[in-house]
């Protein structure tokens, strides 16, 4: 009866509580001149809140841990939290506010590619630095963004290679209708063509759409195939419910998802998803000691039974990399921090040893996991080594490179 | 999967989507169609219905919870609708823009309330075992499957429609609703408590949305923002059907459902939506009053 336990704190309590917290954060930020300010910019309301609130939580946990150990270069980190409200335009406004008014030295945040693309010109114009924690479609390279989330060659293509290795010949691509799924699928299609495999169909449903009846009919019309799923957010619930209702079994139509982590799996319902695949650079079930310590620390701060996801770990790791880069640069200047960040040695994190490449993306390992009944992923495959990030896929975007 | 099977499958999908639209739009056909209240929070009643279905599942953790979920969702959203009408909507009659703004604000408040109470990730409502199967065809129609849960939603939509038609056409309350809709002043002078009728109609509309929400939870997500995915389509079919006409809303729901399933056979889901909206706009240019034109004094003044 977990739900009723939650009930004991009334709505007003919670609202008041969060108001007090944000007030105190504001006061804190203005209180001590010797603090260093950083921005934390995520959607705390709107459709993306489901995913982004926990990334914000993980980011704040890292800040708290660092402060407990004496801060950065003798200064405490004061976080200024802002709500992007699931609106790209709001993300751009809030980024500007953080940099100009709050004078933050760097910002951690963003989730959707739309929010990142809206913030990019702000960070370039005001020459600040954004740490972006989510896997994305690549095809972008800004000196003012640290791309810690996976590039296509660190998530989508490893999953594709895994499927090829498993002997899957037919592919069906389904996604939400926006930049990440379309670009990701463009890359996958090039590789399907290149490997002489079959594409049985490609479908896009508006973001937030709940009707997949026709899509499922088309999947069946093409015959058994592995489904590559780049549907984002709540629509996944409708997709999997309707897939199950139509009797499409995981045996004939296995699904490989790129936006479903432990938290989303819980929301969709492990019963519906059991046996389906996901590709990430981190799973909560990773057995390393650093991960176990993180899970414990997160539970201590935010309560038991919390699920940890790949973007949360990236949000957490980003703060530590920023700290190391600041200490190496002996400066909080975004420009110096950015240059130092790409020359750091490997850092040990819950997702393994990581470091940034010269192109400001992260070296990381790819994993394929299969969802179990308990909502955790069983890791089936990994890339054995950290993959070098490639922002521009050679087949899909020939000749384009990153010029840091 | 043969062409015939694909065609029949899409035909069924059209009817299925039509029934979902009907469930989403019937409540709005009352509040918007009969009372001219532009209720931007209509989708949130659907959302709350889904959450009440989840609560029912917490109370009876078995497949039977559905039989508690449907009445609970109806009663819960009915009461909420009555409360909102008597405290907020009532003060804004005849001020469509203010109503639009106020109900939009209300929809944001309800969404955030759901997020605070149940968390942002949505909750799990799954169909009971007897609804989880599907009818599978073989032979010439192999590949055609008719999921039980979709049949259930179609049947429920038709039951709701039938119940509503009986209520409006065969009961004393229905007669009063029709009277107020035709001529508010005369009804009022004849002693009809128009305020109570307004509240009842709005509450029934909200209740139907909630009831629908409990059923739609079986095939769609239950999240704080799920109402947003129904609201535009619901307004679309009410306007296309013709204001004040339940028959029009019904016809429009199935026309839109079949149209979109048909278009989606040949083109992508996103593009089908574009074509559909263009079609609706074109139709309204030709027939501004929609498919079924109602004659009533209230409408002429509106």
XYZ file of C-alpha atoms in Angstrom:
706
model
C 0.000 0.000 0.000
C 2.821 2.266 -0.978
C 0.327 4.726 -2.433
C -1.449 5.399 0.824
C 1.806 5.929 2.578
C 2.418 8.721 0.120
C -0.990 10.120 0.885
C -0.139 10.942 4.469
C 1.507 14.153 3.357
C -1.209 16.282 1.942
C -1.046 18.267 -1.232
C -0.693 21.569 0.585
C 2.160 20.218 2.629
C 4.008 19.227 -0.476
C 3.395 22.493 -2.261
C 4.417 24.470 0.802
C 7.419 22.221 1.274
C 8.667 22.693 -2.243
C 8.056 26.433 -2.009
C 10.176 26.610 1.140
C 12.898 24.535 -0.475
C 13.045 26.729 -3.547
C 12.997 29.845 -1.386
C 15.837 28.544 0.733
C 17.757 27.587 -2.380
C 17.266 31.136 -3.571
C 18.412 32.552 -0.246
C 21.349 30.198 -0.142
C 22.374 31.334 -3.554
C 22.373 34.928 -2.477
C 23.717 34.290 0.989
C 27.386 33.540 0.820
C 29.612 35.401 -1.568
C 32.248 32.668 -1.447
C 29.852 30.095 -2.940
C 30.116 29.089 -6.567
C 26.740 29.041 -8.295
C 25.625 26.423 -10.790
C 22.302 26.173 -12.605
C 20.152 23.029 -12.600
C 17.590 23.339 -15.386
C 15.061 20.547 -15.897
C 11.325 20.168 -16.466
C 9.717 19.939 -13.049
C 6.242 20.320 -14.571
C 4.614 19.238 -17.807
C 4.897 16.044 -19.776
C 8.661 15.620 -19.354
C 8.581 15.984 -15.564
C 8.184 12.207 -15.347
C 11.740 11.796 -16.606
C 13.528 14.980 -15.633
C 12.719 15.372 -11.935
C 14.864 12.355 -11.074
C 17.779 13.666 -13.156
C 17.550 16.890 -11.166
C 17.538 14.796 -7.974
C 20.681 12.906 -8.996
C 22.415 16.169 -9.953
C 21.595 17.674 -6.546
C 22.858 14.526 -4.822
C 26.252 14.945 -6.509
C 26.361 18.601 -5.454
C 25.500 17.669 -1.868
C 28.177 14.949 -1.782
C 30.825 17.308 -3.127
C 29.826 20.013 -0.627
C 30.114 17.513 2.232
C 33.674 16.832 1.158
C 34.637 20.491 1.134
C 33.279 21.722 -2.183
C 35.231 22.765 -5.258
C 38.494 24.676 -4.850
C 37.453 25.542 -1.309
C 34.054 26.897 -2.361
C 30.667 25.404 -1.624
C 28.431 24.762 -4.637
C 25.106 26.641 -4.489
C 22.578 25.254 -6.931
C 19.982 27.499 -8.550
C 17.107 25.260 -9.660
C 14.902 26.326 -12.536
C 11.910 24.661 -14.196
C 11.994 24.293 -17.977
C 8.308 23.253 -17.851
C 8.656 20.849 -20.806
C 8.700 23.879 -23.140
C 11.782 24.516 -25.305
C 11.145 28.274 -25.234
C 11.034 28.219 -21.428
C 14.348 26.324 -21.360
C 15.943 29.076 -23.455
C 14.517 31.831 -21.217
C 15.551 30.124 -17.996
C 19.043 29.418 -19.339
C 19.440 33.108 -20.088
C 18.124 34.032 -16.638
C 20.543 31.622 -14.922
C 23.556 32.975 -16.785
C 22.735 36.695 -16.789
C 20.925 37.238 -13.505
C 22.177 34.441 -11.283
C 25.670 34.547 -12.794
C 26.032 30.763 -12.643
C 29.371 29.400 -13.800
C 27.820 26.417 -15.542
C 24.416 24.741 -16.093
C 23.376 21.089 -15.791
C 20.195 20.169 -17.600
C 17.940 19.534 -20.556
C 16.393 16.322 -21.806
C 14.617 16.556 -25.153
C 16.593 17.497 -28.223
C 14.120 20.324 -28.740
C 15.060 21.800 -25.348
C 18.773 21.425 -26.113
C 18.432 23.068 -29.518
C 16.542 25.957 -27.915
C 19.248 26.467 -25.274
C 22.213 26.104 -27.642
C 22.193 29.660 -29.055
C 21.850 31.105 -25.533
C 24.934 29.229 -24.301
C 26.897 30.183 -27.408
C 25.936 33.859 -27.226
C 26.658 34.203 -23.508
C 29.622 31.811 -23.708
C 28.599 29.571 -20.836
C 28.684 25.776 -20.589
C 25.773 23.287 -20.580
C 26.157 19.691 -19.373
C 23.601 17.593 -21.261
C 22.826 14.185 -19.697
C 20.647 12.321 -22.214
C 21.303 10.011 -25.168
C 20.470 11.770 -28.421
C 20.628 11.700 -32.200
C 24.066 13.309 -32.616
C 24.426 15.524 -35.700
C 25.312 18.502 -33.514
C 28.511 19.802 -32.010
C 28.618 23.016 -29.993
C 31.695 24.173 -28.082
C 29.354 25.347 -25.305
C 27.745 21.964 -24.638
C 29.251 18.890 -22.971
C 27.358 15.946 -24.480
C 27.563 13.239 -21.844
C 24.574 11.261 -23.158
C 25.198 8.586 -25.767
C 25.847 9.437 -29.382
C 24.058 7.146 -31.895
C 27.174 4.973 -32.200
C 27.112 4.356 -28.433
C 23.477 3.287 -28.082
C 21.508 2.776 -31.297
C 24.169 1.227 -33.500
C 25.473 -1.186 -30.841
C 21.863 -2.343 -30.388
C 21.580 -2.747 -34.149
C 24.849 -4.710 -34.298
C 23.579 -6.901 -31.475
C 20.370 -7.609 -33.411
C 22.334 -8.429 -36.579
C 24.569 -10.731 -34.563
C 21.454 -12.438 -33.158
C 20.340 -13.119 -36.723
C 17.440 -10.670 -37.065
C 16.883 -9.986 -40.767
C 13.742 -7.842 -40.707
C 13.365 -4.496 -38.945
C 10.397 -2.277 -38.193
C 11.053 1.277 -36.950
C 8.528 3.124 -34.824
C 9.043 6.440 -33.059
C 7.566 9.683 -31.825
C 7.436 12.364 -34.468
C 10.333 14.670 -33.630
C 14.015 15.146 -34.260
C 15.582 12.321 -32.208
C 13.565 9.369 -33.580
C 13.689 10.629 -37.154
C 17.453 11.206 -37.120
C 18.140 7.982 -35.228
C 16.053 6.015 -37.719
C 17.731 7.720 -40.662
C 21.015 6.303 -39.350
C 19.531 2.843 -38.713
C 18.027 2.776 -42.219
C 21.402 3.553 -43.798
C 22.887 0.638 -41.895
C 20.002 -1.716 -42.772
C 20.560 -0.861 -46.422
C 24.322 -1.234 -46.091
C 23.999 -4.681 -44.504
C 21.459 -5.862 -47.125
C 18.742 -6.401 -44.520
C 14.995 -5.750 -44.811
C 13.052 -2.769 -43.513
C 9.407 -3.826 -43.155
C 8.136 -0.377 -42.215
C 8.772 2.956 -40.522
C 6.122 4.839 -38.583
C 5.934 8.042 -36.527
C 3.207 8.956 -34.085
C 2.807 12.504 -32.733
C 4.501 13.061 -29.354
C 2.002 12.090 -26.675
C -0.172 10.178 -29.168
C -2.144 7.248 -27.758
C -3.490 5.464 -30.839
C -1.253 2.755 -32.260
C -3.926 0.572 -33.864
C -2.831 1.273 -37.448
C 0.860 1.051 -36.605
C 0.310 -2.387 -35.094
C -1.623 -3.490 -38.156
C 1.283 -2.400 -40.342
C 3.778 -4.202 -38.125
C 1.771 -7.395 -38.593
C 1.398 -6.845 -42.318
C 5.186 -6.892 -42.699
C 5.560 -10.203 -40.864
C 7.750 -11.075 -37.860
C 10.540 -8.572 -37.315
C 12.427 -6.934 -34.508
C 10.877 -3.563 -33.635
C 13.187 -0.612 -32.959
C 11.250 1.684 -30.677
C 12.168 5.368 -30.327
C 8.765 6.356 -28.923
C 9.286 8.829 -26.108
C 7.394 9.252 -22.861
C 3.841 8.242 -22.055
C 2.997 7.059 -25.570
C 5.023 3.938 -24.795
C 2.329 2.811 -22.360
C -0.288 2.926 -25.106
C 2.062 1.215 -27.579
C 2.856 -1.737 -25.327
C -0.707 -2.103 -24.006
C -2.029 -2.236 -27.556
C 0.790 -4.518 -28.736
C -0.121 -6.974 -25.984
C -3.861 -6.683 -26.681
C -3.271 -7.507 -30.364
C -1.350 -10.622 -29.315
C 2.020 -9.644 -30.791
C 4.361 -11.790 -28.738
C 7.944 -10.998 -27.852
C 8.939 -14.198 -29.664
C 7.803 -13.041 -33.117
C 8.002 -9.303 -32.545
C 10.707 -8.481 -30.000
C 10.973 -4.780 -29.177
C 14.256 -2.924 -28.681
C 13.599 0.412 -26.969
C 15.846 3.460 -26.761
C 13.863 5.641 -24.372
C 12.695 3.096 -21.806
C 14.778 2.827 -18.668
C 13.920 1.311 -15.268
C 11.675 4.207 -14.287
C 9.690 4.197 -17.526
C 9.457 0.397 -17.322
C 7.807 0.744 -13.934
C 5.337 3.304 -15.260
C 4.484 1.188 -18.292
C 4.253 -1.937 -16.173
C 6.927 -4.663 -16.162
C 4.193 -7.213 -16.934
C 3.634 -5.654 -20.338
C 7.322 -5.198 -21.073
C 8.747 -8.406 -19.703
C 11.203 -9.914 -22.182
C 11.625 -6.766 -24.265
C 15.038 -5.211 -24.817
C 16.610 -1.853 -24.125
C 19.977 -0.345 -24.962
C 21.714 2.071 -22.585
C 25.133 2.941 -21.200
C 24.018 2.182 -17.658
C 21.593 -0.223 -16.040
C 20.660 -0.179 -12.375
C 21.657 -3.863 -12.285
C 25.329 -3.115 -13.074
C 27.265 -4.958 -10.384
C 30.147 -2.527 -9.756
C 30.828 -1.177 -6.261
C 30.499 2.466 -7.235
C 26.998 1.792 -8.543
C 25.963 -0.003 -5.344
C 27.233 2.940 -3.302
C 25.324 5.372 -5.499
C 22.054 3.443 -5.204
C 22.462 3.465 -1.422
C 23.224 7.196 -1.275
C 20.297 8.024 -3.542
C 17.906 5.930 -1.429
C 19.177 7.644 1.727
C 18.385 11.067 0.289
C 15.181 10.371 -1.659
C 13.612 7.350 0.023
C 13.617 3.593 -0.454
C 12.687 1.760 -3.656
C 13.924 4.525 -5.923
C 14.766 3.463 -9.459
C 17.952 4.674 -11.070
C 18.182 5.308 -14.800
C 20.887 6.059 -17.338
C 20.153 9.809 -17.683
C 20.176 10.184 -13.887
C 23.670 8.691 -13.703
C 24.828 10.992 -16.484
C 23.405 13.969 -14.600
C 25.250 12.810 -11.476
C 28.533 12.083 -13.245
C 28.506 15.438 -15.055
C 28.830 17.315 -11.752
C 31.901 15.279 -10.793
C 33.524 15.796 -14.192
C 32.834 19.532 -13.924
C 34.451 19.563 -10.460
C 37.529 17.704 -11.738
C 37.782 20.031 -14.732
C 37.487 23.140 -12.541
C 40.232 21.834 -10.274
C 42.448 21.050 -13.228
C 41.835 24.450 -14.840
C 42.182 26.218 -11.439
C 39.280 28.371 -12.660
C 35.488 28.513 -12.933
C 35.673 30.202 -16.361
C 33.481 28.125 -18.732
C 36.030 28.373 -21.499
C 38.899 27.099 -19.342
C 36.711 24.401 -17.739
C 35.674 23.122 -21.156
C 39.282 22.855 -22.323
C 40.309 21.097 -19.115
C 37.338 18.689 -19.202
C 38.497 17.004 -22.409
C 41.993 16.369 -21.068
C 41.019 14.684 -17.794
C 42.041 11.136 -16.960
C 39.356 8.468 -16.593
C 37.054 8.910 -13.609
C 35.508 5.960 -11.798
C 31.679 6.250 -11.769
C 28.580 4.063 -11.302
C 28.575 3.516 -15.077
C 32.219 2.462 -15.125
C 35.335 4.427 -15.983
C 34.563 7.384 -18.232
C 36.257 10.380 -19.807
C 35.414 13.059 -22.325
C 36.745 12.963 -25.880
C 38.199 16.051 -27.557
C 34.828 16.506 -29.300
C 33.204 17.094 -25.864
C 31.234 13.855 -25.905
C 31.770 10.969 -23.527
C 33.628 7.704 -24.003
C 31.220 5.061 -22.676
C 30.275 1.399 -22.849
C 27.057 0.238 -24.536
C 24.824 -2.389 -22.917
C 21.830 -4.359 -24.142
C 19.490 -5.486 -21.376
C 16.333 -7.556 -21.210
C 13.576 -6.567 -18.829
C 12.722 -9.060 -16.099
C 9.415 -9.398 -14.242
C 10.779 -7.385 -11.310
C 11.384 -4.324 -13.488
C 15.169 -4.659 -13.563
C 17.208 -5.374 -16.677
C 19.266 -8.496 -17.132
C 22.383 -7.422 -19.014
C 22.744 -9.636 -22.093
C 25.532 -7.920 -23.949
C 28.080 -5.162 -23.627
C 30.535 -3.533 -26.007
C 33.491 -4.788 -23.908
C 35.153 -1.378 -24.071
C 34.394 2.312 -23.978
C 33.249 3.393 -27.430
C 34.647 6.579 -28.897
C 31.759 9.029 -29.392
C 30.955 9.870 -33.032
C 28.586 12.825 -33.335
C 28.251 12.313 -37.093
C 27.490 8.841 -38.415
C 29.682 8.213 -41.461
C 26.880 6.590 -43.479
C 24.129 9.072 -42.665
C 26.183 12.272 -42.584
C 29.238 11.633 -44.765
C 32.021 14.185 -44.492
C 30.631 16.035 -41.446
C 32.968 16.296 -38.464
C 33.186 18.036 -35.144
C 35.540 20.997 -34.976
C 36.079 21.651 -31.296
C -1.230 -11.109 -43.717
C -3.333 -10.613 -46.844
C -4.798 -7.404 -48.192
C -8.294 -8.384 -47.106
C -7.114 -9.036 -43.569
C -5.281 -5.700 -43.509
C -8.363 -3.917 -44.834
C -10.701 -5.552 -42.334
C -8.207 -4.885 -39.567
C -8.132 -1.198 -40.449
C -11.919 -1.128 -40.695
C -12.124 -2.493 -37.168
C -9.467 -0.021 -36.022
C -11.572 2.784 -37.479
C -14.589 1.682 -35.474
C -12.383 1.240 -32.401
C -10.851 4.719 -32.687
C -14.320 6.100 -33.382
C -15.613 4.585 -30.144
C -12.678 6.073 -28.208
C -13.433 9.491 -29.700
C -17.090 9.049 -28.834
C -16.225 8.240 -25.216
C -13.960 11.299 -25.052
C -16.472 13.586 -26.743
C -19.887 12.666 -25.316
C -19.373 14.609 -22.100
C -18.194 17.553 -24.122
C -21.259 17.252 -26.369
C -23.253 18.034 -23.243
C -21.177 20.799 -21.669
C -20.027 22.445 -24.896
C -22.747 21.302 -27.279
C -25.708 22.045 -25.025
C -24.367 24.657 -22.629
C -21.717 26.478 -24.688
C -19.147 26.028 -21.919
C -15.733 25.810 -23.517
C -14.294 23.451 -20.947
C -10.546 23.126 -21.505
C -10.390 20.848 -18.460
C -12.593 18.204 -20.075
C -9.546 16.037 -20.797
C -8.624 16.156 -17.107
C -11.928 14.471 -16.187
C -10.849 11.611 -18.468
C -7.476 11.607 -16.714
C -9.103 11.561 -13.255
C -11.305 8.666 -14.371
C -8.133 6.737 -15.161
C -6.697 7.464 -11.718
C -9.955 6.408 -10.035
C -9.714 3.133 -11.974
C -6.234 2.755 -10.506
C -7.613 3.376 -6.992
C -10.300 0.773 -7.580
C -7.536 -1.633 -8.473
C -5.799 -0.829 -5.178
C -8.988 -1.670 -3.281
C -9.765 -4.885 -5.213
C -6.459 -6.140 -6.602
C -7.979 -8.520 -9.144
C -9.625 -8.501 -12.547
C -12.954 -7.755 -10.890
C -11.748 -4.259 -9.987
C -13.083 -3.059 -13.336
C -16.641 -3.398 -12.057
C -15.761 -1.084 -9.197
C -13.651 1.206 -11.384
C -16.421 2.167 -13.806
C -19.018 3.343 -11.239
C -16.325 4.865 -9.011
C -14.937 6.864 -11.931
C -18.401 8.051 -12.921
C -19.467 9.070 -9.419
C -16.121 10.676 -8.573
C -15.947 12.845 -11.668
C -19.697 13.580 -11.499
C -19.238 15.060 -8.027
C -16.145 16.954 -9.098
C -18.028 18.306 -12.108
C -20.929 19.425 -9.880
C -18.493 21.125 -7.517
C -16.651 22.930 -10.310
C -19.852 24.031 -12.008
C -21.296 25.481 -8.812
C -18.114 27.252 -7.739
C -16.389 28.311 -10.950
C -18.208 27.691 -14.241
C -21.520 29.153 -13.003
C -19.928 32.589 -12.529
C -18.679 32.660 -16.088
C -21.780 31.825 -18.173
C -22.000 33.976 -21.263
C -18.303 34.893 -21.068
C -16.691 32.334 -23.382
C -13.194 33.813 -23.307
C -13.108 34.015 -19.520
C -14.437 30.467 -19.319
C -11.733 29.280 -21.682
C -9.009 30.896 -19.612
C -10.429 29.765 -16.271
C -10.922 26.164 -17.354
C -7.468 26.078 -18.929
C -6.022 27.231 -15.618
C -8.154 24.597 -13.925
C -6.753 21.920 -16.236
C -3.194 22.912 -15.275
C -4.119 22.809 -11.582
C -5.704 19.362 -11.925
C -2.682 18.047 -13.808
C -0.276 19.305 -11.170
C -2.520 17.953 -8.414
C -2.403 14.507 -10.011
C 1.371 14.842 -10.257
C 1.660 15.773 -6.569
C -0.648 13.012 -5.368
C 0.308 10.114 -7.649
C 3.755 11.188 -8.833
C 4.764 12.244 -12.334
C 5.329 8.788 -13.772
C 1.757 7.708 -14.185
C 0.216 4.583 -12.710
C -0.353 1.086 -13.942
C -3.851 0.049 -14.943
C -3.920 -3.216 -16.836
C -6.832 -5.030 -18.391
C -8.159 -8.032 -16.453
C -7.298 -11.488 -17.812
C -10.615 -11.962 -19.605
C -9.967 -8.778 -21.573
C -6.328 -9.501 -22.364
C -6.951 -11.970 -25.170
C -7.868 -11.442 -28.776
C -9.946 -13.136 -31.454
C -7.529 -14.548 -34.018
C -8.679 -15.354 -37.518
C -7.079 -18.015 -39.675
C -7.213 -19.110 -43.293
C -7.765 -16.289 -45.768
C -7.941 -13.769 -42.952
C -4.873 -14.966 -41.061
C -3.128 -12.146 -39.294
C -6.379 -10.386 -38.459
C -6.782 -10.028 -34.708
C -9.571 -8.339 -32.825
C -8.408 -7.560 -29.261
C -11.055 -8.186 -26.602
C -10.262 -4.929 -24.869
C -11.134 -2.928 -27.982
C -14.434 -4.766 -28.335
C -15.107 -3.892 -24.692
C -14.438 -0.187 -25.346
C -16.736 -0.191 -28.393
C -19.538 -1.873 -26.424
C -19.065 0.513 -23.512
C -19.148 3.545 -25.818
C -22.418 2.346 -27.327
C -23.862 1.646 -23.851
C -22.928 5.138 -22.655
C -24.471 6.631 -25.782
C -27.637 4.564 -25.369
C -27.947 5.487 -21.709
C -27.492 9.152 -22.477
C -30.073 9.099 -25.272
C -32.583 7.396 -22.963
C -31.864 9.962 -20.262
C -32.331 12.942 -22.581
C -35.342 11.628 -24.495
C -37.239 9.425 -22.045
C -36.898 10.898 -18.557
C -38.302 13.929 -16.827
C -34.786 15.235 -16.206
C -34.084 14.862 -19.917
C -37.194 16.809 -20.764
C -36.088 19.649 -18.489
C -32.620 19.608 -20.072
C -34.174 19.874 -23.524
C -36.488 22.631 -22.334
C -33.645 24.717 -20.903
C -31.624 24.128 -24.038
C -34.492 25.288 -26.268
C -35.530 28.330 -24.310
C -33.953 29.128 -20.988
C -36.196 32.091 -20.077
C -39.497 30.346 -20.752
C -38.340 27.205 -18.940
C -37.326 29.370 -16.010
C -40.678 31.173 -15.867
C -42.419 27.797 -15.877
C -40.616 26.999 -12.667
C -37.715 24.923 -13.944
C -34.685 25.336 -11.709
C -32.305 26.180 -14.537
C -29.303 26.488 -12.234
C -29.798 22.946 -10.986
C -30.268 21.703 -14.547
C -27.038 23.433 -15.622
C -25.160 21.860 -12.770
C -26.612 18.411 -13.472
C -25.841 18.529 -17.194
C -22.278 19.662 -16.574
C -21.796 17.016 -13.887
C -23.175 14.257 -16.136
C -20.777 15.407 -18.860
C -17.884 15.241 -16.403
C -19.057 11.875 -15.097
C -19.204 10.398 -18.599
C -15.693 11.656 -19.280
C -14.520 9.996 -16.067
C -16.304 6.752 -16.892
C -14.692 6.835 -20.329
C -11.329 7.545 -18.720
C -11.592 4.390 -16.601
C -12.179 2.339 -19.770
C -9.520 4.113 -21.839
C -7.016 3.373 -19.064
C -7.035 -0.206 -20.376
C -5.457 0.796 -23.695
C -3.752 4.108 -22.947
C -1.451 5.546 -20.309
C -2.726 6.978 -17.042
C -0.515 10.003 -16.430
C -1.144 13.558 -15.235
C -1.032 14.871 -18.805
C -2.989 12.162 -20.616
C -6.096 14.352 -20.821
C -4.261 16.598 -23.242
C -4.162 13.860 -25.843
C -7.965 13.646 -25.985
C -9.089 17.253 -25.673
C -8.416 18.481 -29.215
C -10.015 15.441 -30.834
C -13.031 15.738 -28.546
C -13.648 19.364 -29.555
C -13.047 18.402 -33.166
C -15.798 15.787 -33.298
C -18.287 17.904 -31.319
C -17.850 20.818 -33.723
C -17.813 18.580 -36.789
C -20.922 16.783 -35.588
C -22.874 19.956 -35.009
C -23.424 21.690 -31.699
C -26.152 20.364 -29.467
C -26.596 17.111 -31.348
C -25.656 13.807 -29.757
C -26.375 12.073 -33.061
C -24.011 14.463 -34.802
C -21.229 13.821 -32.267
C -21.715 10.084 -32.712
C -21.624 10.219 -36.510
C -18.612 12.545 -36.443
C -16.705 10.234 -34.055
C -17.048 7.242 -36.343
C -16.450 9.285 -39.500
C -13.203 10.656 -38.036
C -12.185 7.228 -36.711
C -12.767 5.453 -40.008
C -11.224 8.293 -41.983
C -8.031 8.314 -39.952
C -7.708 4.499 -40.045
C -8.263 4.608 -43.803
C -5.694 7.347 -44.341
C -3.188 5.619 -42.069
C -3.290 2.568 -44.313
C -1.720 4.580 -47.126
C 0.309 7.189 -45.313
C 2.036 7.799 -42.006
C 0.146 8.419 -38.773
C 1.372 12.008 -38.551
C 0.486 12.867 -42.132
C -2.906 11.191 -41.805
C -3.619 13.576 -38.926
C -2.731 16.571 -41.115
C -5.006 15.366 -43.910
C -7.795 14.722 -41.443
C -7.619 18.234 -39.972
C -7.543 19.713 -43.472
C -10.619 17.623 -44.343
C -12.495 18.829 -41.268
C -11.641 22.471 -42.024
C -12.820 22.047 -45.615
C -16.051 20.407 -44.482
C -16.790 23.217 -42.017
C -16.243 25.767 -44.781
C -18.933 23.983 -46.721
C -21.241 23.289 -43.768
C -20.327 25.644 -40.920
C -22.906 24.115 -38.588
C -21.511 20.615 -38.872
C -23.021 17.319 -39.916
C -26.304 17.580 -38.003
C -27.797 21.046 -37.750
C -29.875 21.632 -34.638
C -32.551 24.282 -34.596
C -32.912 25.939 -31.232
C -33.317 29.468 -30.031
C -30.341 29.106 -27.713
C -28.125 28.236 -30.648
C -29.327 31.094 -32.797
C -28.477 33.555 -30.072
C -25.107 31.990 -29.428
